[in-house]
Short mmCIF file of N, CA and C in Angstrom, two decimals:
data_model
loop_
_atom_site.label_atom_id
_atom_site.label_comp_id
_atom_site.label_asym_id
_atom_site.label_seq_id
_atom_site.Cartn_x
_atom_site.Cartn_y
_atom_site.Cartn_z
N MET A 1 1.19 -0.99 0.22
CA MET A 1 -0.07 0.06 -0.12
C MET A 1 0.73 1.37 0.06
N LYS A 2 0.62 1.84 -0.79
CA LYS A 2 1.96 3.70 -1.22
C LYS A 2 0.78 4.62 -0.51
N THR A 3 1.34 5.95 0.71
CA THR A 3 0.59 7.01 0.87
C THR A 3 1.18 8.02 -0.06
N LEU A 4 0.34 9.10 -0.79
CA LEU A 4 0.80 9.71 -1.68
C LEU A 4 -0.56 11.46 -0.71
N THR A 5 0.59 11.49 -0.32
CA THR A 5 0.34 13.62 0.67
C THR A 5 0.55 13.97 0.13
N LEU A 6 -0.13 15.35 -0.22
CA LEU A 6 -0.06 16.34 -1.64
C LEU A 6 -1.28 17.63 -0.80
N LEU A 7 0.84 18.21 -0.60
CA LEU A 7 0.36 19.29 0.50
C LEU A 7 0.76 21.04 -0.78
N ARG A 8 -0.14 22.23 -0.39
CA ARG A 8 0.23 22.75 -1.50
C ARG A 8 0.19 23.89 -1.22
N HIS A 9 1.17 25.23 -1.35
CA HIS A 9 2.01 25.31 -1.07
C HIS A 9 1.51 26.68 -0.56
N ALA A 10 1.60 27.69 0.52
CA ALA A 10 0.99 28.26 1.93
C ALA A 10 0.80 29.29 1.01
N LYS A 11 -0.04 30.12 1.37
CA LYS A 11 -0.99 31.83 0.74
C LYS A 11 0.21 32.91 0.70
N SER A 12 0.86 33.42 -0.23
CA SER A 12 1.88 34.05 -0.82
C SER A 12 1.69 35.38 -1.08
N SER A 13 2.13 36.25 -1.00
CA SER A 13 2.82 37.61 -0.97
C SER A 13 2.95 38.10 -2.22
N TRP A 14 1.68 38.84 -2.76
CA TRP A 14 1.47 39.47 -3.85
C TRP A 14 2.21 40.23 -3.59
N ASP A 15 1.88 41.52 -2.77
CA ASP A 15 2.72 42.48 -2.26
C ASP A 15 4.35 42.96 -2.40
N ASP A 16 5.17 41.89 -2.46
CA ASP A 16 6.37 41.68 -2.91
C ASP A 16 7.32 41.66 -3.92
N PRO A 17 7.81 42.82 -3.51
CA PRO A 17 8.70 42.93 -5.41
C PRO A 17 9.30 42.40 -5.25
N VAL A 18 9.02 40.85 -6.20
CA VAL A 18 10.01 40.27 -6.96
C VAL A 18 10.36 40.28 -8.50
N GLY A 19 11.39 39.60 -8.87
CA GLY A 19 10.58 39.81 -10.42
C GLY A 19 10.56 38.69 -11.20
N ARG A 20 10.82 37.61 -10.15
CA ARG A 20 10.15 36.29 -10.56
C ARG A 20 9.45 35.72 -10.41
N ASP A 21 8.18 35.25 -10.57
CA ASP A 21 7.17 33.95 -9.24
C ASP A 21 7.82 33.36 -9.15
N PHE A 22 8.91 32.93 -9.65
CA PHE A 22 9.90 31.29 -8.52
C PHE A 22 10.22 31.92 -6.90
N ASP A 23 9.97 33.30 -7.10
CA ASP A 23 10.87 34.34 -5.74
C ASP A 23 9.60 34.74 -4.97
N ARG A 24 8.36 34.18 -5.02
CA ARG A 24 7.10 35.14 -4.14
C ARG A 24 7.41 34.32 -2.76
N PRO A 25 7.32 35.17 -1.63
CA PRO A 25 7.69 34.76 -0.85
C PRO A 25 6.13 34.23 -0.43
N LEU A 26 6.35 33.75 1.13
CA LEU A 26 4.56 33.81 2.24
C LEU A 26 4.32 35.27 2.10
N ASN A 27 3.16 35.71 2.78
CA ASN A 27 2.99 36.54 3.64
C ASN A 27 2.58 35.15 5.21
N ALA A 28 2.09 36.29 5.86
CA ALA A 28 1.90 36.19 7.77
C ALA A 28 1.01 35.29 7.64
N ARG A 29 -0.56 35.35 6.67
CA ARG A 29 -1.64 34.14 7.61
C ARG A 29 -0.87 32.62 6.61
N GLY A 30 0.09 32.11 5.22
CA GLY A 30 0.74 31.83 5.42
C GLY A 30 1.45 31.21 5.89
N ARG A 31 2.48 32.57 6.14
CA ARG A 31 2.85 31.23 7.28
C ARG A 31 1.98 30.37 9.10
N ARG A 32 1.01 31.23 8.89
CA ARG A 32 0.60 30.78 10.23
C ARG A 32 -0.96 29.34 9.38
N ALA A 33 -0.53 29.50 8.69
CA ALA A 33 -1.37 27.69 7.99
C ALA A 33 -0.49 26.90 8.08
N ALA A 34 1.08 27.17 6.65
CA ALA A 34 1.58 26.01 7.44
C ALA A 34 2.25 25.61 8.64
N VAL A 35 2.71 26.35 9.88
CA VAL A 35 2.23 26.10 11.20
C VAL A 35 0.89 25.37 11.98
N THR A 36 0.22 25.81 10.54
CA THR A 36 -0.87 24.83 11.71
C THR A 36 -1.11 23.64 11.49
N VAL A 37 -1.16 23.74 9.56
CA VAL A 37 -0.84 22.24 9.13
C VAL A 37 -0.50 21.23 9.51
N GLY A 38 0.88 21.92 9.76
CA GLY A 38 1.93 20.66 10.23
C GLY A 38 1.89 19.84 11.49
N ARG A 39 1.72 21.15 12.54
CA ARG A 39 0.86 20.57 13.84
C ARG A 39 -0.54 19.50 13.40
N HIS A 40 -1.36 20.01 12.70
CA HIS A 40 -2.79 19.04 13.02
C HIS A 40 -2.28 17.62 12.22
N LEU A 41 -1.27 17.91 11.73
CA LEU A 41 -1.00 15.84 10.75
C LEU A 41 0.73 15.32 12.07
N ARG A 42 0.90 16.16 12.46
CA ARG A 42 1.93 15.55 13.87
C ARG A 42 0.37 14.88 14.61
N GLY A 43 -0.29 15.52 14.75
CA GLY A 43 -2.02 15.05 15.92
C GLY A 43 -2.20 14.24 15.39
N GLN A 44 -2.42 13.56 14.73
CA GLN A 44 -3.10 13.46 13.24
C GLN A 44 -1.99 11.30 13.20
N GLY A 45 -1.13 11.39 13.93
CA GLY A 45 0.07 11.03 12.98
C GLY A 45 0.58 10.06 11.64
N VAL A 46 0.26 11.38 11.19
CA VAL A 46 0.76 11.26 9.31
C VAL A 46 1.88 11.18 9.71
N SER A 47 3.24 10.30 9.07
CA SER A 47 4.00 10.80 8.48
C SER A 47 4.90 10.36 7.38
N PHE A 48 5.12 10.41 6.99
CA PHE A 48 6.33 10.33 5.72
C PHE A 48 8.07 9.84 5.78
N ASP A 49 7.81 8.52 4.44
CA ASP A 49 9.70 8.06 4.71
C ASP A 49 10.20 8.82 3.44
N TYR A 50 9.70 10.02 2.47
CA TYR A 50 9.46 10.34 1.46
C TYR A 50 9.37 11.38 1.65
N LEU A 51 10.37 13.08 1.49
CA LEU A 51 9.62 14.29 0.63
C LEU A 51 9.73 15.04 -0.68
N ILE A 52 9.08 15.30 -1.22
CA ILE A 52 9.77 15.82 -2.92
C ILE A 52 8.90 16.82 -3.35
N ALA A 53 9.91 17.90 -3.06
CA ALA A 53 9.24 19.66 -3.64
C ALA A 53 9.24 20.70 -4.75
N SER A 54 8.80 21.11 -5.00
CA SER A 54 9.30 22.09 -6.33
C SER A 54 10.41 22.94 -5.52
N PRO A 55 10.86 24.12 -5.75
CA PRO A 55 12.47 24.13 -5.23
C PRO A 55 11.62 25.99 -5.57
N ALA A 56 10.85 26.74 -5.46
CA ALA A 56 10.46 27.63 -5.06
C ALA A 56 10.35 28.38 -4.03
N VAL A 57 10.33 29.84 -4.13
CA VAL A 57 10.91 30.07 -2.24
C VAL A 57 9.61 30.32 -1.91
N ARG A 58 8.03 30.21 -2.14
CA ARG A 58 6.76 29.78 -1.55
C ARG A 58 6.45 28.45 -0.72
N VAL A 59 7.28 27.43 -2.43
CA VAL A 59 7.35 26.18 -1.20
C VAL A 59 7.76 25.87 -0.35
N VAL A 60 9.33 26.39 -0.76
CA VAL A 60 10.73 26.23 0.78
C VAL A 60 10.30 26.90 1.63
N GLU A 61 9.99 28.35 1.74
CA GLU A 61 9.01 28.67 2.85
C GLU A 61 7.71 27.32 3.52
N THR A 62 7.24 27.06 3.42
CA THR A 62 5.87 26.26 3.77
C THR A 62 6.59 25.48 4.35
N LEU A 63 7.41 24.90 3.61
CA LEU A 63 8.21 23.46 4.27
C LEU A 63 8.75 23.90 5.59
N ASP A 64 9.31 25.33 5.45
CA ASP A 64 9.35 26.05 6.94
C ASP A 64 8.55 25.81 7.40
N GLY A 65 8.41 26.16 7.70
CA GLY A 65 6.49 26.65 8.74
C GLY A 65 6.11 25.01 8.85
N PHE A 66 5.92 24.41 7.84
CA PHE A 66 5.22 23.64 7.96
C PHE A 66 5.54 22.29 9.21
N ALA A 67 7.70 22.00 8.86
CA ALA A 67 8.20 21.72 10.04
C ALA A 67 7.72 22.24 11.00
N SER A 68 7.82 23.33 11.74
CA SER A 68 8.00 24.28 12.04
C SER A 68 6.75 23.59 13.28
N GLY A 69 5.72 22.68 12.85
CA GLY A 69 3.81 22.69 14.13
C GLY A 69 4.43 20.94 13.18
N TYR A 70 4.52 20.34 12.44
CA TYR A 70 5.65 19.02 12.50
C TYR A 70 6.41 18.24 13.55
N GLY A 71 7.54 19.05 13.25
CA GLY A 71 8.47 18.20 13.41
C GLY A 71 9.14 17.85 12.18
N PRO A 72 10.17 16.82 12.58
CA PRO A 72 11.42 16.98 11.87
C PRO A 72 11.29 16.07 10.63
N LEU A 73 11.05 15.95 9.41
CA LEU A 73 10.53 15.67 7.80
C LEU A 73 12.22 15.17 7.43
N PRO A 74 11.57 14.19 6.09
CA PRO A 74 13.05 13.86 5.77
C PRO A 74 13.09 14.92 4.83
N ASP A 75 14.80 14.21 4.51
CA ASP A 75 15.52 15.47 3.87
C ASP A 75 14.76 15.78 2.50
N VAL A 76 14.55 16.65 1.88
CA VAL A 76 13.64 17.60 0.65
C VAL A 76 15.10 17.20 -0.59
N VAL A 77 13.44 16.43 -1.81
CA VAL A 77 14.23 16.54 -3.02
C VAL A 77 13.27 17.22 -2.97
N GLU A 78 14.52 18.60 -4.06
CA GLU A 78 13.75 19.50 -4.76
C GLU A 78 13.43 18.67 -6.38
N ASP A 79 12.43 18.84 -6.92
CA ASP A 79 12.19 18.70 -7.98
C ASP A 79 11.39 19.65 -9.08
N ARG A 80 12.62 20.41 -10.19
CA ARG A 80 12.05 22.02 -10.57
C ARG A 80 10.31 21.29 -11.63
N ARG A 81 10.40 20.44 -11.79
CA ARG A 81 9.48 19.69 -12.50
C ARG A 81 8.36 19.87 -12.31
N ILE A 82 8.20 19.54 -10.37
CA ILE A 82 6.70 20.20 -10.02
C ILE A 82 6.56 22.10 -10.00
N TYR A 83 7.13 22.62 -10.29
CA TYR A 83 7.17 23.31 -9.79
C TYR A 83 5.98 24.72 -11.11
N LEU A 84 4.94 24.90 -11.11
CA LEU A 84 4.08 24.96 -12.15
C LEU A 84 3.27 23.49 -12.70
N ALA A 85 4.10 22.72 -12.38
CA ALA A 85 3.47 22.04 -12.92
C ALA A 85 2.24 20.68 -13.09
N SER A 86 2.17 20.52 -14.65
CA SER A 86 0.27 20.23 -15.27
C SER A 86 -0.13 18.82 -14.38
N ALA A 87 -1.05 18.28 -14.72
CA ALA A 87 -0.78 16.97 -13.59
C ALA A 87 -0.81 15.22 -14.41
N ALA A 88 -0.62 16.37 -15.65
CA ALA A 88 0.64 14.88 -16.49
C ALA A 88 2.07 14.48 -15.55
N THR A 89 2.21 15.69 -15.92
CA THR A 89 4.15 16.51 -15.37
C THR A 89 3.49 15.17 -13.99
N LEU A 90 2.87 15.70 -12.95
CA LEU A 90 2.64 15.54 -11.41
C LEU A 90 2.47 13.80 -11.42
N LEU A 91 1.72 13.25 -12.35
CA LEU A 91 1.98 11.95 -12.49
C LEU A 91 2.98 10.54 -12.76
N GLU A 92 4.14 11.68 -12.93
CA GLU A 92 5.63 11.07 -14.35
C GLU A 92 5.81 11.14 -12.70
N VAL A 93 6.34 11.72 -11.99
CA VAL A 93 7.08 11.97 -11.55
C VAL A 93 6.41 10.75 -9.92
N VAL A 94 5.50 10.83 -10.70
CA VAL A 94 5.08 10.25 -8.37
C VAL A 94 4.86 8.85 -9.51
N GLN A 95 5.01 8.46 -10.19
CA GLN A 95 5.32 7.11 -10.97
C GLN A 95 6.65 6.57 -10.96
N GLY A 96 7.86 8.04 -10.38
CA GLY A 96 9.12 7.36 -10.49
C GLY A 96 9.83 7.21 -9.38
N LEU A 97 9.18 7.16 -8.35
CA LEU A 97 9.57 7.82 -6.45
C LEU A 97 10.23 6.21 -6.84
N PRO A 98 10.55 6.28 -5.65
CA PRO A 98 11.77 4.96 -5.25
C PRO A 98 10.82 3.48 -4.78
N ALA A 99 10.64 2.56 -5.85
CA ALA A 99 9.58 1.78 -4.77
C ALA A 99 10.16 1.49 -3.23
N SER A 100 10.96 1.48 -2.87
CA SER A 100 10.68 1.21 -1.42
C SER A 100 10.37 2.49 -0.54
N VAL A 101 10.10 3.77 -0.43
CA VAL A 101 8.71 3.87 0.35
C VAL A 101 7.81 4.01 -0.41
N GLU A 102 7.02 4.19 1.19
CA GLU A 102 5.31 4.06 0.95
C GLU A 102 4.59 4.74 1.17
N ARG A 103 5.72 6.22 2.37
CA ARG A 103 4.17 7.49 2.17
C ARG A 103 4.76 8.98 1.83
N VAL A 104 4.81 9.05 1.29
CA VAL A 104 5.20 10.26 0.78
C VAL A 104 3.91 12.02 0.32
N LEU A 105 5.46 12.81 1.30
CA LEU A 105 4.65 14.15 0.95
C LEU A 105 5.36 14.53 -0.05
N MET A 106 4.52 15.23 -1.55
CA MET A 106 4.90 16.73 -2.11
C MET A 106 4.24 17.30 -2.19
N VAL A 107 5.61 18.36 -1.74
CA VAL A 107 4.39 19.98 -1.56
C VAL A 107 4.49 20.42 -3.56
N GLY A 108 3.38 21.17 -3.97
CA GLY A 108 3.49 22.29 -5.15
C GLY A 108 2.61 22.73 -5.40
N HIS A 109 2.48 22.96 -6.71
CA HIS A 109 1.41 24.17 -6.61
C HIS A 109 0.23 23.52 -7.30
N ASN A 110 -1.13 24.66 -7.26
CA ASN A 110 -1.93 24.72 -8.36
C ASN A 110 -2.37 24.92 -9.68
N PRO A 111 -2.34 24.81 -9.79
CA PRO A 111 -3.35 23.81 -10.78
C PRO A 111 -3.89 22.50 -10.10
N GLY A 112 -1.81 22.25 -11.06
CA GLY A 112 -1.41 20.63 -10.68
C GLY A 112 -1.91 19.49 -10.38
N LEU A 113 -1.58 20.26 -9.05
CA LEU A 113 -1.85 19.36 -7.11
C LEU A 113 -3.72 18.95 -7.63
N GLU A 114 -4.28 20.08 -7.67
CA GLU A 114 -5.48 19.65 -7.40
C GLU A 114 -6.05 18.71 -8.59
N ASP A 115 -5.30 18.65 -10.24
CA ASP A 115 -6.08 18.58 -11.19
C ASP A 115 -5.96 16.71 -10.41
N LEU A 116 -4.10 16.61 -10.67
CA LEU A 116 -3.56 15.13 -9.61
C LEU A 116 -4.80 14.06 -8.79
N VAL A 117 -5.35 14.93 -7.72
CA VAL A 117 -5.97 14.22 -7.13
C VAL A 117 -7.44 14.37 -8.12
N LEU A 118 -7.91 14.76 -8.76
CA LEU A 118 -8.78 14.21 -9.65
C LEU A 118 -8.47 13.76 -10.56
N ALA A 119 -7.55 13.54 -11.46
CA ALA A 119 -7.79 12.16 -11.62
C ALA A 119 -7.01 10.97 -11.43
N LEU A 120 -6.29 11.23 -10.27
CA LEU A 120 -6.20 9.24 -9.59
C LEU A 120 -7.63 8.85 -8.57
N VAL A 121 -8.82 9.98 -8.14
CA VAL A 121 -9.63 9.97 -7.50
C VAL A 121 -10.48 9.48 -7.85
N PRO A 122 -11.37 8.31 -8.86
CA PRO A 122 -12.44 8.08 -9.81
C PRO A 122 -13.58 8.72 -8.80
N ASP A 123 -14.04 8.88 -10.35
CA ASP A 123 -14.74 9.86 -10.27
C ASP A 123 -16.88 9.19 -9.56
N GLY A 124 -17.14 10.02 -9.09
CA GLY A 124 -18.11 9.60 -8.13
C GLY A 124 -18.16 9.09 -7.27
N THR A 125 -17.47 9.30 -6.35
CA THR A 125 -17.19 9.65 -5.08
C THR A 125 -17.50 10.44 -4.21
N GLU A 126 -17.49 10.32 -3.15
CA GLU A 126 -18.34 11.62 -2.42
C GLU A 126 -17.24 12.07 -1.66
N GLY A 127 -18.38 13.63 -1.22
CA GLY A 127 -17.55 13.42 0.35
C GLY A 127 -15.94 14.58 -0.39
N LEU A 128 -15.35 13.13 0.35
CA LEU A 128 -13.87 14.65 -0.18
C LEU A 128 -13.26 15.00 -1.66
N ARG A 129 -13.78 14.16 -2.46
CA ARG A 129 -13.50 14.36 -3.69
C ARG A 129 -14.17 15.42 -4.29
N ASP A 130 -15.67 15.46 -3.64
CA ASP A 130 -16.24 17.17 -4.40
C ASP A 130 -15.60 18.24 -3.50
N ALA A 131 -14.79 18.03 -2.42
CA ALA A 131 -14.62 19.58 -1.56
C ALA A 131 -13.17 19.73 -2.55
N VAL A 132 -12.71 18.02 -3.12
CA VAL A 132 -11.32 18.73 -3.33
C VAL A 132 -11.63 19.56 -5.02
N GLU A 133 -13.10 19.48 -5.63
CA GLU A 133 -12.82 19.20 -6.44
C GLU A 133 -13.50 21.30 -6.61
N GLU A 134 -14.14 21.46 -5.13
CA GLU A 134 -14.88 22.80 -5.20
C GLU A 134 -14.03 23.42 -5.23
N LYS A 135 -12.71 23.37 -3.75
CA LYS A 135 -12.00 24.62 -4.31
C LYS A 135 -10.42 24.39 -3.53
N TYR A 136 -8.99 23.66 -3.99
CA TYR A 136 -7.92 23.35 -3.01
C TYR A 136 -7.41 24.46 -3.08
N PRO A 137 -7.10 25.20 -1.10
CA PRO A 137 -6.75 26.59 -1.20
C PRO A 137 -6.00 25.93 -0.20
N THR A 138 -4.93 27.18 -0.59
CA THR A 138 -3.13 27.06 -0.13
C THR A 138 -3.19 26.52 1.20
N ALA A 139 -2.63 25.26 0.69
CA ALA A 139 -2.04 24.74 2.58
C ALA A 139 -3.18 23.52 2.47
N SER A 140 -3.44 23.29 1.64
CA SER A 140 -4.22 22.76 1.46
C SER A 140 -3.99 21.40 1.49
N VAL A 141 -4.33 19.79 2.09
CA VAL A 141 -3.98 18.91 2.76
C VAL A 141 -4.48 17.53 1.54
N ALA A 142 -3.88 17.10 0.54
CA ALA A 142 -5.13 14.92 0.23
C ALA A 142 -4.20 14.50 0.50
N GLU A 143 -4.90 13.37 1.07
CA GLU A 143 -4.01 12.34 2.01
C GLU A 143 -5.13 10.81 0.57
N MET A 144 -3.79 9.93 -0.46
CA MET A 144 -4.66 9.42 -1.46
C MET A 144 -3.18 7.83 -0.99
N ARG A 145 -4.44 7.25 -1.11
CA ARG A 145 -4.02 5.12 -0.73
C ARG A 145 -3.64 5.05 -1.99
N PHE A 146 -3.43 3.93 -2.75
CA PHE A 146 -3.62 2.78 -3.82
C PHE A 146 -2.77 1.83 -2.60
N ASP A 147 -3.50 0.84 -3.41
CA ASP A 147 -2.38 -0.68 -3.59
C ASP A 147 -2.28 -1.02 -4.47
N ALA A 148 -0.51 -0.38 -4.32
CA ALA A 148 -0.24 -1.29 -5.64
C ALA A 148 1.13 -1.28 -4.77
N SER A 149 2.29 -1.73 -4.72
CA SER A 149 3.98 -2.30 -4.15
C SER A 149 4.37 -1.14 -4.77
N ASP A 150 4.24 -0.77 -6.06
CA ASP A 150 5.30 0.29 -6.60
C ASP A 150 4.65 1.98 -7.34
N TRP A 151 5.14 2.28 -7.27
CA TRP A 151 4.52 3.57 -7.94
C TRP A 151 4.33 3.31 -8.73
N ALA A 152 5.40 2.77 -9.89
CA ALA A 152 5.56 2.70 -11.34
C ALA A 152 4.00 2.67 -11.77
N ALA A 153 3.63 2.00 -10.43
CA ALA A 153 1.69 1.34 -11.11
C ALA A 153 0.80 2.55 -10.34
N VAL A 154 0.63 3.48 -9.83
CA VAL A 154 -0.07 4.44 -9.62
C VAL A 154 -0.62 4.82 -11.35
N ARG A 155 -1.84 4.81 -11.69
CA ARG A 155 -2.72 5.01 -12.22
C ARG A 155 -4.20 6.03 -12.13
N PRO A 156 -3.86 6.73 -13.14
CA PRO A 156 -5.53 7.36 -12.84
C PRO A 156 -7.00 6.73 -12.36
N GLY A 157 -7.16 7.43 -11.40
CA GLY A 157 -8.76 6.70 -11.19
C GLY A 157 -8.58 6.05 -9.67
N GLY A 158 -7.03 5.71 -9.82
CA GLY A 158 -6.68 4.48 -8.57
C GLY A 158 -6.65 4.34 -7.19
N ALA A 159 -7.07 5.73 -6.73
CA ALA A 159 -6.19 6.90 -5.57
C ALA A 159 -7.97 6.25 -4.75
N THR A 160 -7.94 5.91 -3.74
CA THR A 160 -8.52 6.06 -2.72
C THR A 160 -8.54 7.32 -2.00
N LEU A 161 -9.22 8.63 -1.95
CA LEU A 161 -9.05 9.84 -1.27
C LEU A 161 -8.94 9.59 0.00
N THR A 162 -8.64 9.10 1.17
CA THR A 162 -8.59 9.47 2.77
C THR A 162 -8.75 10.87 3.69
N ARG A 163 -8.15 11.78 2.87
CA ARG A 163 -8.59 12.46 4.00
C ARG A 163 -7.91 14.26 2.95
N PHE A 164 -8.58 15.57 3.41
CA PHE A 164 -8.78 16.26 2.75
C PHE A 164 -9.25 17.57 4.04
N VAL A 165 -7.53 18.22 3.88
CA VAL A 165 -7.78 19.08 5.71
C VAL A 165 -6.79 20.86 4.24
N ARG A 166 -7.97 21.39 5.13
CA ARG A 166 -7.97 22.93 4.41
C ARG A 166 -7.95 23.59 5.86
N PRO A 167 -6.08 24.76 5.61
CA PRO A 167 -6.75 25.39 7.12
C PRO A 167 -7.88 26.33 7.88
N ARG A 168 -9.12 26.67 7.43
CA ARG A 168 -9.98 26.88 7.37
C ARG A 168 -10.40 26.35 7.75
N ASP A 169 -10.05 24.73 8.23
CA ASP A 169 -11.29 23.19 8.53
C ASP A 169 -10.80 24.14 10.43
N LEU A 170 -9.00 23.72 10.85
CA LEU A 170 -8.21 24.15 11.53
C LEU A 170 -8.04 25.77 12.24
N ASP A 171 -9.05 26.55 11.17
CA ASP A 171 -8.94 27.95 12.39
C ASP A 171 -9.30 28.54 11.48
N PRO A 172 -10.69 29.28 11.61
CA PRO A 172 -11.78 30.08 10.91
C PRO A 172 -10.74 31.59 10.20
N ALA A 173 -9.76 31.32 11.13
CA ALA A 173 -8.89 32.74 10.97
C ALA A 173 -8.07 32.72 9.89
N LEU A 174 -7.82 31.67 9.30
CA LEU A 174 -6.92 30.65 7.36
C LEU A 174 -7.93 31.31 6.69
N GLY A 175 -8.66 32.03 7.28
CA GLY A 175 -10.42 31.26 5.62
C GLY A 175 -9.57 32.14 4.71
N PRO A 176 -10.65 31.81 3.76
CA PRO A 176 -10.74 33.49 2.39
C PRO A 176 -11.09 34.85 3.63
N ASP A 177 -11.86 34.44 3.85
CA ASP A 177 -12.71 35.54 4.67
C ASP A 177 -11.96 36.59 5.44
N ALA A 178 -10.94 36.39 6.26
CA ALA A 178 -10.60 36.43 7.33
C ALA A 178 -10.12 37.59 7.21
N VAL A 179 -10.16 39.18 8.70
CA VAL A 179 -9.52 39.81 8.61
C VAL A 179 -8.16 40.29 9.07
N GLY A 180 -7.19 40.55 8.44
CA GLY A 180 -6.37 41.17 8.69
C GLY A 180 -5.14 40.28 8.39
N THR A 181 -5.61 39.91 7.39
CA THR A 181 -4.17 38.54 6.78
C THR A 181 -3.39 39.34 5.78
#
């Protein structure tokens, strides 16, 4: 059984004058959300034995905050293919993961992460999939399980969505209508 957890980077700052989208940092609410989500997953007993992430600044800062709430994480494997990737590219990254790892945390961007969940989880499964389809907000986490012994066997429609957590589910002040963020 393989478990893939997708973490969308936390809320970034559009006010910070950076030359490239790649260099955009988190804003204050994003930093709080990353810590909150990390703390929540630690409290739920979620664990990872492999971590792969986009090298974008907002992802690096999300992981810093996440680790502050979660605790020690596996060493980060940065993969530039994850930066603003399509679901098809992300699926190729997943299929190329080492067969020896069981619980992977992938940190990246939308719309690729949301599209990947919707491709991997069969249509017609209600509840969590509907929530992902509605919106996959920043700092949200989707956890999927696969009845596979090797990541190369992961195919569209082959996942069970076991968890979808948005920051606002944990703290309403981290939601879209929060004041002073």
